PDB file of C-alpha atoms in Angstrom:
ATOM      1  CA  MET A   1     -17.466  -2.945   3.359  1.00 60.00           C
ATOM      2  CA  ALA A   2     -14.702  -0.581   4.462  1.00 58.00           C
ATOM      3  CA  THR A   3     -15.717   2.456   6.439  1.00 63.00           C
ATOM      4  CA  PRO A   4     -13.997   5.805   5.801  1.00 61.00           C
ATOM      5  CA  THR A   5     -11.807   5.297   8.890  1.00 68.00           C
ATOM      6  CA  GLN A   6     -10.584   2.004   7.431  1.00 86.00           C
ATOM      7  CA  LEU A   7      -9.520   3.682   4.198  1.00 95.00           C
ATOM      8  CA  LEU A   8      -6.118   5.334   4.218  1.00 96.00           C
ATOM      9  CA  THR A   9      -4.842   8.039   1.891  1.00 95.00           C
ATOM     10  CA  ASN A  10      -1.507   7.728   0.139  1.00 94.00           C
ATOM     11  CA  ASP A  11       0.073  10.070   2.704  1.00 95.00           C
ATOM     12  CA  GLN A  12      -1.343   8.084   5.628  1.00 96.00           C
ATOM     13  CA  LEU A  13      -0.015   4.842   4.163  1.00 96.00           C
ATOM     14  CA  ALA A  14       3.415   6.385   3.639  1.00 96.00           C
ATOM     15  CA  ASP A  15       3.460   7.675   7.222  1.00 96.00           C
ATOM     16  CA  GLU A  16       2.499   4.266   8.614  1.00 95.00           C
ATOM     17  CA  LEU A  17       5.185   2.507   6.579  1.00 95.00           C
ATOM     18  CA  GLY A  18       7.831   5.145   7.238  1.00 96.00           C
ATOM     19  CA  VAL A  19       8.444   5.873   3.563  1.00 96.00           C
ATOM     20  CA  HIS A  20       8.068   9.015   1.466  1.00 95.00           C
ATOM     21  CA  HIS A  21       4.640   9.538  -0.106  1.00 92.00           C
ATOM     22  CA  SER A  22       6.237   9.503  -3.548  1.00 92.00           C
ATOM     23  CA  THR A  23       7.462   5.955  -2.848  1.00 93.00           C
ATOM     24  CA  THR A  24       3.938   4.634  -2.345  1.00 92.00           C
ATOM     25  CA  ALA A  25       2.800   6.570  -5.417  1.00 90.00           C
ATOM     26  CA  GLN A  26       5.621   4.965  -7.422  1.00 93.00           C
ATOM     27  CA  TRP A  27       4.545   1.500  -6.241  1.00 92.00           C
ATOM     28  CA  ARG A  28       1.171   2.042  -7.893  1.00 89.00           C
ATOM     29  CA  LEU A  29       2.869   2.688 -11.218  1.00 88.00           C
ATOM     30  CA  ILE A  30       4.799  -0.594 -11.144  1.00 85.00           C
ATOM     31  CA  ALA A  31       2.669  -3.711 -11.583  1.00 74.00           C
ATOM     32  CA  GLY A  32       2.786  -6.048  -8.615  1.00 72.00           C
ATOM     33  CA  GLN A  33       4.313  -3.609  -6.126  1.00 89.00           C
ATOM     34  CA  GLY A  34       2.623  -2.056  -3.156  1.00 93.00           C
ATOM     35  CA  PRO A  35      -0.735  -2.855  -1.626  1.00 95.00           C
ATOM     36  CA  ARG A  36      -3.921  -2.996  -3.680  1.00 94.00           C
ATOM     37  CA  PHE A  37      -5.724   0.324  -3.823  1.00 94.00           C
ATOM     38  CA  ILE A  38      -9.111   1.813  -4.574  1.00 94.00           C
ATOM     39  CA  LYS A  39      -9.840   4.789  -6.808  1.00 92.00           C
ATOM     40  CA  VAL A  40     -12.521   7.070  -5.375  1.00 90.00           C
ATOM     41  CA  GLY A  41     -12.979   9.596  -8.123  1.00 94.00           C
ATOM     42  CA  ALA A  42      -9.479  10.964  -8.619  1.00 93.00           C
ATOM     43  CA  SER A  43      -8.387   9.970  -5.096  1.00 94.00           C
ATOM     44  CA  VAL A  44      -6.479   6.835  -4.138  1.00 94.00           C
ATOM     45  CA  ARG A  45      -7.440   4.966  -0.968  1.00 96.00           C
ATOM     46  CA  TYR A  46      -6.086   1.834   0.665  1.00 96.00           C
ATOM     47  CA  ARG A  47      -8.105  -0.708   2.650  1.00 96.00           C
ATOM     48  CA  ARG A  48      -6.381  -1.698   5.875  1.00 95.00           C
ATOM     49  CA  SER A  49      -7.039  -5.364   5.015  1.00 95.00           C
ATOM     50  CA  ASP A  50      -5.201  -4.944   1.685  1.00 95.00           C
ATOM     51  CA  ILE A  51      -2.272  -3.285   3.450  1.00 96.00           C
ATOM     52  CA  GLU A  52      -2.056  -6.138   5.978  1.00 94.00           C
ATOM     53  CA  GLU A  53      -2.237  -8.726   3.185  1.00 95.00           C
ATOM     54  CA  TRP A  54       0.535  -6.961   1.249  1.00 94.00           C
ATOM     55  CA  LEU A  55       2.731  -6.652   4.346  1.00 94.00           C
ATOM     56  CA  THR A  56       2.334 -10.376   4.987  1.00 94.00           C
ATOM     57  CA  SER A  57       3.409 -11.098   1.404  1.00 91.00           C
ATOM     58  CA  GLN A  58       6.564  -9.021   1.991  1.00 89.00           C
ATOM     59  CA  THR A  59       7.737 -11.224   4.865  1.00 88.00           C
ATOM     60  CA  ARG A  60      11.060 -12.893   4.081  1.00 85.00           C
ATOM     61  CA  ALA A  61      13.273 -15.366   5.913  1.00 84.00           C
ATOM     62  CA  GLY A  62      16.423 -14.025   4.259  1.00 84.00           C
ATOM     63  CA  THR A  63      17.718 -11.525   1.751  1.00 81.00           C
ATOM     64  CA  LYS A  64      18.692 -13.971  -1.015  1.00 77.00           C
ATOM     65  CA  THR A  65      16.447 -13.759  -4.090  1.00 66.00           C
ATOM     66  CA  ASP A  66      15.610 -16.322  -6.754  1.00 59.00           C
ATOM     67  CA  ALA A  67      17.082 -14.162  -9.535  1.00 51.00           C
TER      68      ALA A  67
END
C-alpha cells in the first residue's frame, strides 16, 4: 500500500513534470490521458508507481503518429 510520502498532489505532480497544475487537472478530464489517480475524499492523489507506469507508456521512438 502507498504511504502518504508516496502519494503526490496534483501540484507536486505538475512540478515534477514541469507542467502547469491546470495541465495535469485537464488530463484527468480526458479519458486515457495522464497517470491514474486516487480520490481521497475531494482530493486527488497520484501513486508514484502509477506515474512511473504512465511515463513509460509515453516513451516514443519518433514523433510520427498512426493517425
